[in-house]
């Protein structure tokens, strides 16, 4: 690919395919398929972070698999990716992706990995975005702050 000047195009197609696979696996609640994409997520994320014009892709690759991978034991890896893309999340980021990002950032920050206030602020922001999207299931998920609630 490199000899033909197609390296970046191939890596972009790889990242797009990884994102689509994650979106499908999440939609179908197939955690096993999310985990099967872990290696692809890692390599596509490195590619996406290498250029500012790939911000949305980087945010998606950090956000979409985050909770499944964290539950599987990759908490530090996932948290590092979420924190790395935080500066890239803005009004240009699609609203659903922004909501998912703030939701998972809030969840990952609970348990002493970050200040409780930052976690709560993230969950509040996610809740507001999910409310705008009329996504009551995720609004409820954001309101469940701690296991005892």
PDB file of C-alpha atoms in Angstrom:
ATOM      1  CA  UNK A   1       0.000   0.000   0.000  1.00  0.00           C
ATOM      2  CA  UNK A   2       2.766   2.417   0.935  1.00  0.00           C
ATOM      3  CA  UNK A   3       4.504   2.016  -2.446  1.00  0.00           C
ATOM      4  CA  UNK A   4       1.293   3.078  -4.166  1.00  0.00           C
ATOM      5  CA  UNK A   5       0.611   6.026  -1.856  1.00  0.00           C
ATOM      6  CA  UNK A   6      -2.432   4.345  -0.378  1.00  0.00           C
ATOM      7  CA  UNK A   7      -1.305   3.960   3.217  1.00  0.00           C
ATOM      8  CA  UNK A   8      -3.408   6.785   4.627  1.00  0.00           C
ATOM      9  CA  UNK A   9      -6.455   5.763   2.579  1.00  0.00           C
ATOM     10  CA  UNK A  10      -6.123   2.189   3.796  1.00  0.00           C
ATOM     11  CA  UNK A  11      -5.781   3.291   7.394  1.00  0.00           C
ATOM     12  CA  UNK A  12      -8.799   5.543   7.022  1.00  0.00           C
ATOM     13  CA  UNK A  13     -10.875   2.669   5.591  1.00  0.00           C
ATOM     14  CA  UNK A  14      -9.678   0.501   8.488  1.00  0.00           C
ATOM     15  CA  UNK A  15     -10.765   3.118  11.036  1.00  0.00           C
ATOM     16  CA  UNK A  16     -14.158   3.544   9.334  1.00  0.00           C
ATOM     17  CA  UNK A  17     -14.721  -0.210   9.243  1.00  0.00           C
ATOM     18  CA  UNK A  18     -13.753  -0.495  12.916  1.00  0.00           C
ATOM     19  CA  UNK A  19     -16.180   2.263  13.859  1.00  0.00           C
ATOM     20  CA  UNK A  20     -19.009   0.633  11.882  1.00  0.00           C
ATOM     21  CA  UNK A  21     -18.270  -2.733  13.502  1.00  0.00           C
ATOM     22  CA  UNK A  22     -18.387  -1.148  16.957  1.00  0.00           C
ATOM     23  CA  UNK A  23     -21.633   0.688  16.223  1.00  0.00           C
ATOM     24  CA  UNK A  24     -23.243  -2.517  14.981  1.00  0.00           C
ATOM     25  CA  UNK A  25     -21.997  -4.568  17.935  1.00  0.00           C
ATOM     26  CA  UNK A  26     -23.259  -1.963  20.401  1.00  0.00           C
ATOM     27  CA  UNK A  27     -26.632  -1.650  18.662  1.00  0.00           C
ATOM     28  CA  UNK A  28     -27.031  -5.421  18.864  1.00  0.00           C
ATOM     29  CA  UNK A  29     -25.687  -5.563  22.444  1.00  0.00           C
ATOM     30  CA  UNK A  30     -22.874  -7.899  21.442  1.00  0.00           C
ATOM     31  CA  UNK A  31     -20.087  -7.264  23.945  1.00  0.00           C
ATOM     32  CA  UNK A  32     -18.120 -10.170  22.498  1.00  0.00           C
ATOM     33  CA  UNK A  33     -17.956  -8.405  19.140  1.00  0.00           C
ATOM     34  CA  UNK A  34     -16.892  -5.135  20.772  1.00  0.00           C
ATOM     35  CA  UNK A  35     -14.055  -6.987  22.499  1.00  0.00           C
ATOM     36  CA  UNK A  36     -13.115  -8.690  19.229  1.00  0.00           C
ATOM     37  CA  UNK A  37     -12.417  -5.211  17.806  1.00  0.00           C
ATOM     38  CA  UNK A  38      -9.980  -4.218  20.598  1.00  0.00           C
ATOM     39  CA  UNK A  39      -6.854  -4.624  18.466  1.00  0.00           C
ATOM     40  CA  UNK A  40      -8.430  -2.715  15.605  1.00  0.00           C
ATOM     41  CA  UNK A  41      -9.518   0.025  18.004  1.00  0.00           C
ATOM     42  CA  UNK A  42      -5.963   0.421  19.274  1.00  0.00           C
ATOM     43  CA  UNK A  43      -4.369   0.766  15.846  1.00  0.00           C
ATOM     44  CA  UNK A  44      -7.146   2.900  14.334  1.00  0.00           C
ATOM     45  CA  UNK A  45      -7.082   5.205  17.372  1.00  0.00           C
ATOM     46  CA  UNK A  46      -3.364   5.884  16.896  1.00  0.00           C
ATOM     47  CA  UNK A  47      -4.058   6.806  13.258  1.00  0.00           C
ATOM     48  CA  UNK A  48      -7.025   9.034  14.183  1.00  0.00           C
ATOM     49  CA  UNK A  49      -5.086  10.928  16.860  1.00  0.00           C
ATOM     50  CA  UNK A  50      -2.276  11.772  14.430  1.00  0.00           C
ATOM     51  CA  UNK A  51      -4.250  14.538  12.713  1.00  0.00           C
ATOM     52  CA  UNK A  52      -6.649  17.201  14.019  1.00  0.00           C
ATOM     53  CA  UNK A  53      -9.015  16.644  11.088  1.00  0.00           C
ATOM     54  CA  UNK A  54      -9.752  13.145  12.407  1.00  0.00           C
ATOM     55  CA  UNK A  55     -11.125  14.373  15.744  1.00  0.00           C
ATOM     56  CA  UNK A  56     -14.570  12.826  15.370  1.00  0.00           C
ATOM     57  CA  UNK A  57     -13.077   9.448  14.490  1.00  0.00           C
ATOM     58  CA  UNK A  58     -10.718   9.619  17.482  1.00  0.00           C
ATOM     59  CA  UNK A  59     -13.607  10.468  19.816  1.00  0.00           C
ATOM     60  CA  UNK A  60     -15.703   7.620  18.399  1.00  0.00           C
ATOM     61  CA  UNK A  61     -12.892   5.080  18.706  1.00  0.00           C
ATOM     62  CA  UNK A  62     -12.243   6.143  22.292  1.00  0.00           C
ATOM     63  CA  UNK A  63     -15.889   6.315  23.313  1.00  0.00           C
ATOM     64  CA  UNK A  64     -17.743   3.472  21.631  1.00  0.00           C
ATOM     65  CA  UNK A  65     -15.862   0.481  23.101  1.00  0.00           C
ATOM     66  CA  UNK A  66     -14.958   2.152  26.391  1.00  0.00           C
ATOM     67  CA  UNK A  67     -17.333   0.570  28.864  1.00  0.00           C
ATOM     68  CA  UNK A  68     -17.166  -2.963  27.457  1.00  0.00           C
ATOM     69  CA  UNK A  69     -13.363  -2.866  27.402  1.00  0.00           C
ATOM     70  CA  UNK A  70     -13.211  -1.340  30.897  1.00  0.00           C
ATOM     71  CA  UNK A  71     -15.460  -4.045  32.344  1.00  0.00           C
ATOM     72  CA  UNK A  72     -13.217  -6.598  30.650  1.00  0.00           C
ATOM     73  CA  UNK A  73     -10.238  -5.193  32.596  1.00  0.00           C
ATOM     74  CA  UNK A  74      -8.742  -2.496  30.361  1.00  0.00           C
ATOM     75  CA  UNK A  75      -9.793   0.357  32.665  1.00  0.00           C
ATOM     76  CA  UNK A  76      -6.521   2.291  32.501  1.00  0.00           C
ATOM     77  CA  UNK A  77      -6.212   1.925  28.719  1.00  0.00           C
ATOM     78  CA  UNK A  78      -9.773   3.095  28.177  1.00  0.00           C
ATOM     79  CA  UNK A  79      -9.460   5.963  30.650  1.00  0.00           C
ATOM     80  CA  UNK A  80      -6.282   7.174  28.943  1.00  0.00           C
ATOM     81  CA  UNK A  81      -8.046   7.218  25.571  1.00  0.00           C
ATOM     82  CA  UNK A  82     -11.101   9.020  26.961  1.00  0.00           C
ATOM     83  CA  UNK A  83      -8.911  11.682  28.591  1.00  0.00           C
ATOM     84  CA  UNK A  84      -6.809  12.038  25.432  1.00  0.00           C
ATOM     85  CA  UNK A  85      -9.830  12.896  23.291  1.00  0.00           C
ATOM     86  CA  UNK A  86     -11.607  15.136  25.791  1.00  0.00           C
ATOM     87  CA  UNK A  87     -10.122  18.321  24.255  1.00  0.00           C
ATOM     88  CA  UNK A  88     -11.485  17.201  20.866  1.00  0.00           C
ATOM     89  CA  UNK A  89     -15.106  16.980  22.035  1.00  0.00           C
ATOM     90  CA  UNK A  90     -16.994  20.134  21.082  1.00  0.00           C
ATOM     91  CA  UNK A  91     -20.163  21.355  19.377  1.00  0.00           C
ATOM     92  CA  UNK A  92     -18.909  19.976  16.041  1.00  0.00           C
ATOM     93  CA  UNK A  93     -18.971  16.461  17.526  1.00  0.00           C
ATOM     94  CA  UNK A  94     -22.293  14.778  16.705  1.00  0.00           C
ATOM     95  CA  UNK A  95     -24.651  15.165  19.649  1.00  0.00           C
ATOM     96  CA  UNK A  96     -25.171  11.439  20.291  1.00  0.00           C
ATOM     97  CA  UNK A  97     -21.417  10.817  20.269  1.00  0.00           C
ATOM     98  CA  UNK A  98     -20.910  13.781  22.630  1.00  0.00           C
ATOM     99  CA  UNK A  99     -23.570  12.407  24.964  1.00  0.00           C
ATOM    100  CA  UNK A 100     -21.978   8.962  24.920  1.00  0.00           C
ATOM    101  CA  UNK A 101     -18.543  10.461  25.515  1.00  0.00           C
ATOM    102  CA  UNK A 102     -19.642  12.474  28.592  1.00  0.00           C
ATOM    103  CA  UNK A 103     -21.606   9.519  29.935  1.00  0.00           C
ATOM    104  CA  UNK A 104     -18.656   7.142  29.750  1.00  0.00           C
ATOM    105  CA  UNK A 105     -16.217   9.798  30.955  1.00  0.00           C
ATOM    106  CA  UNK A 106     -18.421  10.243  34.002  1.00  0.00           C
ATOM    107  CA  UNK A 107     -18.693   6.518  34.607  1.00  0.00           C
ATOM    108  CA  UNK A 108     -14.961   5.935  34.201  1.00  0.00           C
ATOM    109  CA  UNK A 109     -14.121   8.794  36.561  1.00  0.00           C
ATOM    110  CA  UNK A 110     -16.155   7.308  39.403  1.00  0.00           C
ATOM    111  CA  UNK A 111     -14.286   5.102  41.802  1.00  0.00           C
ATOM    112  CA  UNK A 112     -11.399   7.434  42.518  1.00  0.00           C
ATOM    113  CA  UNK A 113      -9.929   7.673  39.024  1.00  0.00           C
ATOM    114  CA  UNK A 114     -10.820  11.380  38.972  1.00  0.00           C
ATOM    115  CA  UNK A 115     -12.607  13.850  41.195  1.00  0.00           C
ATOM    116  CA  UNK A 116     -16.194  12.983  42.011  1.00  0.00           C
ATOM    117  CA  UNK A 117     -17.253  16.472  40.938  1.00  0.00           C
ATOM    118  CA  UNK A 118     -15.761  15.981  37.455  1.00  0.00           C
ATOM    119  CA  UNK A 119     -17.590  12.680  37.178  1.00  0.00           C
ATOM    120  CA  UNK A 120     -20.885  14.244  38.244  1.00  0.00           C
ATOM    121  CA  UNK A 121     -20.410  17.209  35.887  1.00  0.00           C
ATOM    122  CA  UNK A 122     -19.789  14.773  33.025  1.00  0.00           C
ATOM    123  CA  UNK A 123     -22.924  12.785  33.862  1.00  0.00           C
ATOM    124  CA  UNK A 124     -24.973  16.003  34.099  1.00  0.00           C
ATOM    125  CA  UNK A 125     -23.781  17.065  30.653  1.00  0.00           C
ATOM    126  CA  UNK A 126     -24.522  13.610  29.229  1.00  0.00           C
ATOM    127  CA  UNK A 127     -27.984  13.646  30.796  1.00  0.00           C
ATOM    128  CA  UNK A 128     -28.776  17.043  29.225  1.00  0.00           C
ATOM    129  CA  UNK A 129     -27.641  15.842  25.794  1.00  0.00           C
ATOM    130  CA  UNK A 130     -29.580  12.574  26.040  1.00  0.00           C
ATOM    131  CA  UNK A 131     -32.640  14.595  27.122  1.00  0.00           C
ATOM    132  CA  UNK A 132     -32.312  16.706  23.952  1.00  0.00           C
ATOM    133  CA  UNK A 133     -32.100  13.464  21.975  1.00  0.00           C
ATOM    134  CA  UNK A 134     -35.259  12.113  23.715  1.00  0.00           C
ATOM    135  CA  UNK A 135     -33.262   9.070  24.825  1.00  0.00           C
ATOM    136  CA  UNK A 136     -34.941   8.260  28.136  1.00  0.00           C
ATOM    137  CA  UNK A 137     -33.055   4.988  28.655  1.00  0.00           C
ATOM    138  CA  UNK A 138     -29.733   6.811  28.671  1.00  0.00           C
ATOM    139  CA  UNK A 139     -31.131   9.730  30.702  1.00  0.00           C
ATOM    140  CA  UNK A 140     -32.021   7.185  33.360  1.00  0.00           C
ATOM    141  CA  UNK A 141     -28.543   5.613  33.099  1.00  0.00           C
ATOM    142  CA  UNK A 142     -26.955   9.010  33.714  1.00  0.00           C
ATOM    143  CA  UNK A 143     -29.135   9.559  36.770  1.00  0.00           C
ATOM    144  CA  UNK A 144     -27.904   6.310  38.337  1.00  0.00           C
ATOM    145  CA  UNK A 145     -24.768   7.946  39.740  1.00  0.00           C
ATOM    146  CA  UNK A 146     -23.575   5.389  42.227  1.00  0.00           C
ATOM    147  CA  UNK A 147     -24.383   1.721  42.833  1.00  0.00           C
ATOM    148  CA  UNK A 148     -26.487   2.532  45.908  1.00  0.00           C
ATOM    149  CA  UNK A 149     -28.822   4.812  43.928  1.00  0.00           C
TER     150      UNK A 149
END
